[in-house]
Structure formats: C-alpha cells, structure tokens
Short mmCIF file of C-alpha atoms in Angstrom, two decimals:
data_model
loop_
_atom_site.label_atom_id
_atom_site.label_comp_id
_atom_site.label_asym_id
_atom_site.label_seq_id
_atom_site.Cartn_x
_atom_site.Cartn_y
_atom_site.Cartn_z
CA MET L 1 27.65 29.52 95.44
CA SER L 2 24.19 29.90 97.20
CA GLU L 3 22.93 28.71 100.53
CA GLN L 4 19.38 28.85 101.40
CA ILE L 5 17.93 29.19 105.15
CA THR L 6 14.66 30.30 106.34
CA THR L 7 14.11 32.96 108.91
CA ALA L 8 12.49 32.41 112.42
CA GLU L 9 9.32 32.66 111.52
CA GLY L 10 9.90 30.14 108.31
CA ASP L 11 10.10 32.49 105.42
CA VAL L 12 12.81 32.10 102.91
CA ALA L 13 15.82 34.74 103.69
CA ALA L 14 17.12 37.49 101.46
CA HIS L 15 18.96 36.93 98.53
CA VAL L 16 22.06 39.06 98.68
CA MET L 17 24.74 38.86 95.81
CA VAL L 18 28.48 39.76 96.59
CA VAL L 19 30.94 40.72 93.67
CA ASP L 20 34.10 41.56 94.54
CA ASP L 21 37.75 40.20 92.86
CA ASP L 22 39.17 40.31 96.12
CA PRO L 23 38.66 36.34 97.12
CA ARG L 24 39.13 37.25 100.88
CA LEU L 25 36.94 40.00 100.76
CA ARG L 26 33.95 37.69 99.18
CA ARG L 27 34.73 34.56 102.08
CA LEU L 28 34.56 37.23 104.48
CA LEU L 29 31.16 38.68 103.36
CA GLN L 30 29.42 35.20 102.53
CA ARG L 31 30.69 33.96 105.74
CA TYR L 32 29.50 37.41 107.84
CA LEU L 33 26.00 37.53 105.66
CA PHE L 34 25.18 34.34 106.14
CA GLU L 35 25.67 34.06 109.79
CA HIS L 36 23.26 37.11 110.41
CA GLY L 37 20.43 35.06 108.40
CA PHE L 38 21.35 36.03 104.65
CA ARG L 39 21.30 33.52 101.77
CA VAL L 40 24.73 34.39 99.56
CA SER L 41 26.20 34.18 96.07
CA VAL L 42 28.91 35.52 95.07
CA ALA L 43 31.10 36.25 92.01
CA ALA L 44 34.53 37.39 91.23
CA ASN L 45 33.80 40.32 88.42
CA ALA L 46 31.11 41.30 86.47
CA THR L 47 31.02 38.33 83.96
CA GLU L 48 30.38 35.97 86.51
CA ALA L 49 27.50 38.08 88.39
CA ARG L 50 25.80 38.22 84.55
CA HIS L 51 26.14 34.62 84.31
CA THR L 52 24.78 34.14 88.10
CA LEU L 53 21.52 36.67 87.41
CA GLU L 54 20.42 34.58 84.08
CA GLY L 55 19.78 32.03 86.90
CA ILE L 56 18.47 33.78 90.15
CA GLN L 57 17.13 37.19 90.93
CA PRO L 58 18.99 38.39 94.42
CA ASP L 59 16.95 40.64 96.84
CA ALA L 60 20.38 42.78 96.63
CA LEU L 61 23.68 43.27 94.98
CA VAL L 62 26.82 44.17 96.33
CA LEU L 63 29.03 45.10 94.39
CA ASP L 64 32.68 46.51 93.92
CA VAL L 65 33.56 49.68 91.78
CA THR L 66 37.40 49.14 90.76
CA MET L 67 36.90 45.28 89.45
CA PRO L 68 39.06 44.65 86.16
CA GLY L 69 36.82 44.79 83.14
CA GLU L 70 33.00 46.24 83.63
CA ASN L 71 33.56 47.83 87.00
CA GLY L 72 30.89 47.95 89.27
CA LEU L 73 29.51 51.51 88.14
CA GLU L 74 29.14 50.74 84.34
CA LEU L 75 27.55 47.26 86.01
CA THR L 76 24.81 49.43 87.60
CA ARG L 77 24.28 51.62 84.96
CA SER L 78 23.66 48.41 82.70
CA LEU L 79 21.23 46.93 84.86
CA ARG L 80 19.10 49.88 85.96
CA ASP L 81 18.88 50.02 81.91
CA ALA L 82 17.86 46.47 81.43
CA GLY L 83 15.39 47.43 84.84
CA GLN L 84 16.47 46.07 87.87
CA ASP L 85 15.15 47.79 90.63
CA LEU L 86 16.59 45.47 93.61
CA PRO L 87 18.99 47.21 95.55
CA ILE L 88 22.36 48.20 94.98
CA LEU L 89 25.26 48.76 97.68
CA LEU L 90 28.61 49.58 95.98
CA LEU L 91 31.84 49.09 97.31
CA THR L 92 35.20 51.40 97.05
CA ALA L 93 38.25 52.76 98.25
CA ARG L 94 37.53 55.48 96.93
CA GLY L 95 35.25 57.13 99.67
CA GLU L 96 34.79 60.90 99.30
CA PRO L 97 31.42 62.76 98.78
CA GLU L 98 31.84 62.80 95.08
CA ASP L 99 32.68 59.18 94.49
CA ARG L 100 29.27 59.01 96.11
CA ILE L 101 27.53 61.04 94.38
CA THR L 102 28.80 59.38 91.32
CA GLY L 103 27.88 56.24 92.29
CA LEU L 104 24.22 57.06 93.35
CA GLU L 105 23.94 58.71 89.88
CA ALA L 106 24.70 55.50 88.16
CA GLY L 107 21.70 54.00 89.96
CA ALA L 108 22.95 52.76 93.45
CA ASP L 109 21.21 53.08 96.18
CA ASP L 110 23.97 53.54 98.53
CA TYR L 111 27.53 53.64 98.70
CA LEU L 112 30.45 52.14 101.34
CA GLY L 113 33.85 52.87 101.34
CA LYS L 114 36.75 50.85 102.28
CA PRO L 115 37.56 49.42 104.80
CA PHE L 116 34.53 49.26 106.49
CA GLU L 117 33.09 47.74 109.28
CA PRO L 118 30.77 44.42 108.67
CA ARG L 119 28.17 45.60 111.07
CA GLU L 120 27.66 48.91 108.89
CA LEU L 121 26.99 46.90 105.52
CA LEU L 122 24.57 44.57 107.00
CA LEU L 123 22.44 47.43 108.80
CA ARG L 124 22.66 49.22 105.35
CA LEU L 125 21.30 46.16 103.69
CA LYS L 126 18.79 46.02 105.67
CA ALA L 127 17.54 49.33 105.74
CA HIS L 128 17.40 49.49 102.08
CA LEU L 129 15.59 46.09 101.97
CA ARG L 130 13.13 47.39 103.86
CA ARG L 131 12.60 50.66 102.17
CA HIS L 132 12.48 48.04 99.38
CA GLN L 133 9.06 46.72 100.71
CA PRO L 134 5.75 48.19 99.72
CA PRO L 135 4.36 50.12 102.71
CA PRO L 136 1.45 48.71 104.27
CA PRO L 137 -1.98 49.64 102.86
CA THR L 138 -3.46 52.58 104.95
CA ASP L 139 -6.16 55.87 104.17
CA ASN L 140 -3.07 57.78 103.24
CA LEU L 141 -2.01 55.51 100.64
CA ARG L 142 -4.01 56.77 97.44
CA ILE L 143 -3.40 56.53 93.91
CA VAL L 144 -1.55 59.78 92.58
CA ARG L 145 -1.63 61.54 89.05
CA LEU L 146 0.88 63.13 87.77
CA GLY L 147 -0.07 64.21 84.24
CA ASP L 148 -0.71 61.06 82.08
CA LYS L 149 0.86 58.94 84.74
CA GLU L 150 -0.62 57.29 87.81
CA PHE L 151 1.54 56.09 91.23
CA ASP L 152 0.02 53.43 93.45
CA PRO L 153 2.04 54.28 96.42
CA VAL L 154 0.75 50.45 97.88
CA ARG L 155 2.45 48.63 95.04
CA LEU L 156 4.99 51.05 94.55
CA LEU L 157 4.32 51.21 91.04
CA LEU L 158 4.49 54.25 88.12
CA SER L 159 2.00 53.37 84.97
CA GLY L 160 1.42 55.79 81.77
CA PRO L 161 -0.19 55.37 78.71
CA ASP L 162 2.39 52.99 77.39
CA GLY L 163 2.14 50.78 80.58
CA ASN L 164 4.17 50.29 83.59
CA ILE L 165 7.65 52.97 84.15
CA HIS L 166 10.36 51.35 85.91
CA LEU L 167 11.75 52.98 89.24
CA THR L 168 14.26 51.73 91.20
CA GLY L 169 13.94 51.00 94.66
CA GLY L 170 15.50 54.48 95.60
CA GLU L 171 13.13 56.19 93.19
CA ALA L 172 10.07 54.66 94.56
CA ALA L 173 11.07 55.03 97.94
CA LEU L 174 11.53 58.77 97.71
CA LEU L 175 8.20 59.02 95.18
CA CYS L 176 5.89 57.10 98.25
CA VAL L 177 7.32 59.79 100.75
CA LEU L 178 6.46 62.40 99.23
CA ALA L 179 2.85 61.14 97.88
CA ARG L 180 2.00 60.24 101.58
CA ARG L 181 1.60 64.17 101.73
CA PRO L 182 1.17 65.84 98.96
CA ASN L 183 1.14 69.64 98.57
CA GLU L 184 3.53 69.88 101.70
CA THR L 185 7.37 70.33 101.53
CA PHE L 186 9.47 67.77 102.73
CA THR L 187 13.17 69.39 103.72
CA ARG L 188 16.07 66.86 102.81
CA GLU L 189 16.43 65.77 106.36
CA ASP L 190 13.29 64.94 106.44
CA ILE L 191 13.48 62.95 103.67
CA ALA L 192 16.48 61.57 104.30
CA LYS L 193 15.52 60.29 107.31
CA ALA L 194 12.10 58.46 105.70
CA MET L 195 14.62 56.66 103.43
CA ASP L 196 16.91 55.74 106.19
CA MET L 197 19.51 57.60 103.91
CA THR L 198 20.79 59.72 106.89
CA GLU L 199 24.38 58.16 107.27
CA ILE L 200 24.64 58.85 103.25
CA GLY L 201 24.46 62.54 103.44
CA GLU L 202 21.76 65.48 102.08
CA ARG L 203 22.54 65.69 98.97
CA ALA L 204 21.94 62.21 98.13
CA VAL L 205 18.52 63.24 98.45
CA ASP L 206 19.11 65.60 95.32
CA VAL L 207 20.74 62.77 93.21
CA GLN L 208 17.45 60.78 93.95
CA VAL L 209 15.20 63.47 93.13
CA THR L 210 17.14 64.20 89.92
CA ARG L 211 16.40 60.80 88.69
CA LEU L 212 12.82 60.78 89.57
CA ARG L 213 12.30 63.74 87.53
CA ARG L 214 13.45 61.51 84.56
CA CYS L 215 10.51 59.38 85.36
CA ILE L 216 7.43 61.74 85.98
CA GLU L 217 8.11 64.88 84.58
CA PRO L 218 7.27 65.93 81.04
CA ASP L 219 10.35 68.40 80.53
CA PRO L 220 12.62 67.70 83.84
CA ARG L 221 14.05 70.71 83.81
CA GLU L 222 10.65 72.46 83.98
CA PRO L 223 9.42 70.30 86.93
CA ARG L 224 5.32 70.23 86.84
CA PHE L 225 5.17 67.80 90.04
CA LEU L 226 8.01 68.01 91.91
CA HIS L 227 9.07 70.95 92.93
CA THR L 228 12.12 72.68 94.66
CA VAL L 229 10.98 74.78 96.93
CA ARG L 230 14.29 77.32 97.75
CA GLY L 231 15.73 77.00 101.17
CA ARG L 232 13.10 74.36 102.33
CA GLY L 233 13.19 71.36 100.18
CA TYR L 234 10.73 69.48 97.99
CA VAL L 235 6.80 69.25 97.98
CA LEU L 236 4.90 66.73 95.49
CA LYS L 237 1.66 68.68 93.61
CA PRO L 238 -0.29 66.03 91.72
CA GLY L 239 -2.57 67.42 88.76
CA LEU L 240 -3.13 66.37 85.51
#
C-alpha cells in the first residue's frame, strides 16, 4: 500500500519502497517512515517489488539482501542494468565490510546491517535523497568534456555520441564533486564527506570510482580522465 502526504511547504513527500520478507520489519519501517514525512510502499519479495514498480516510480528503495527467490543483490543489479538510478539502500544481517563492498559493487548506494536503529536508516535515506537532487546552478558548474563525452553537473547528465549515458545516483554525485574543481586532487576523506558517505567508509569511494570509470573512460584499466594520485586520492582531468 502507499500513503500520499505533503510537506509543510505543500510539496509531495518523497516516496520510499521497502522490500523485505519480514512482515514485522515491513510494518515497522512503513509506520516509522510515514511518521517522518515519507510516502511508503511495501513488498514482501522481489516479484512483488517488480510488479509494484510497473505502476509507480519511488524516489528510493530499501531492499533486504537475504530474501527467498531473487535476493536484494540480484534485484539491485537487475534494476541498475535496466537504467534505474534511484538511491538503493540494502539491509542485511551480514554487516561485515566485505559484505558492504559487495552491495556497493552490485550498484547499491548504501548498506545497513541488521539490527539497526530506524533513525539511522532515516538519516541515511535523507542523505541519499539530498545527494540525488541536482545542485543549484553556480558559476563553478560548467559543462565538462571527457573525450567524446560531456557531463552537465547541473542536470547530472552524461552524454556521448550515441546519446545519454546512464549514471547511478552515486556515480553522478561523485562526478559532480570532482567536476566542481577539475585538476584538483581530492582525498578519499574529502570525497566521502562531500557525498555524505563518511559512515560507510572510504573504501566505498574506491568502489564508486571503479564504477564511474566504466562510464567515462575508453579503457577503465588505463584511465585518461579520472586518475589515482598515489597516497593522496583522485583527480578529474577533463580533455579531448
């Protein structure tokens, strides 16, 4: 089910879809998120989620990893392959760092281990929704040339000779951070802070860099534009 509410300013509230096979957790999160200003849809498994997604486009997904049938990682990969760029937050009882990295590599934006405090989920959702919004136009946000591709940091749009190139919210946010100050080295800590990712860990930045290189580099193994500065971090060097 879905509840529609508006913010104090009259805008339609962000819509979050929760997919988890635990009915108690679904009800808890549905109630908690609704009480904190979200519209909420729920599904018990990936099949239900896919059916719901045929009729609505939520602003963010919260997915359980260990669902029966198609699990959260598989659903995440499938949605990313289909061009879905909305924030995806994975929930799992396995909260080890390697599990988090696996989730990020699948295309998730975040990874929260069970049990968790609902308030932490709320704060992370809000951070990812903020990051997913285009930044306000400023003089520092100009079109960036990356070989035969162009990135518009205001619209968070990467385009090439064959049209627009899909970026996830995390990839677009990373490219926007680097494009604001091209040719300047950013530490992993700087990037994590700018992307509201400090609670996930700096290695998550490396995962996003790897994913972004697949989108902007002719050969991701030999980067022309997004360079690693050994011992320091990363730098974006636009050019033809």
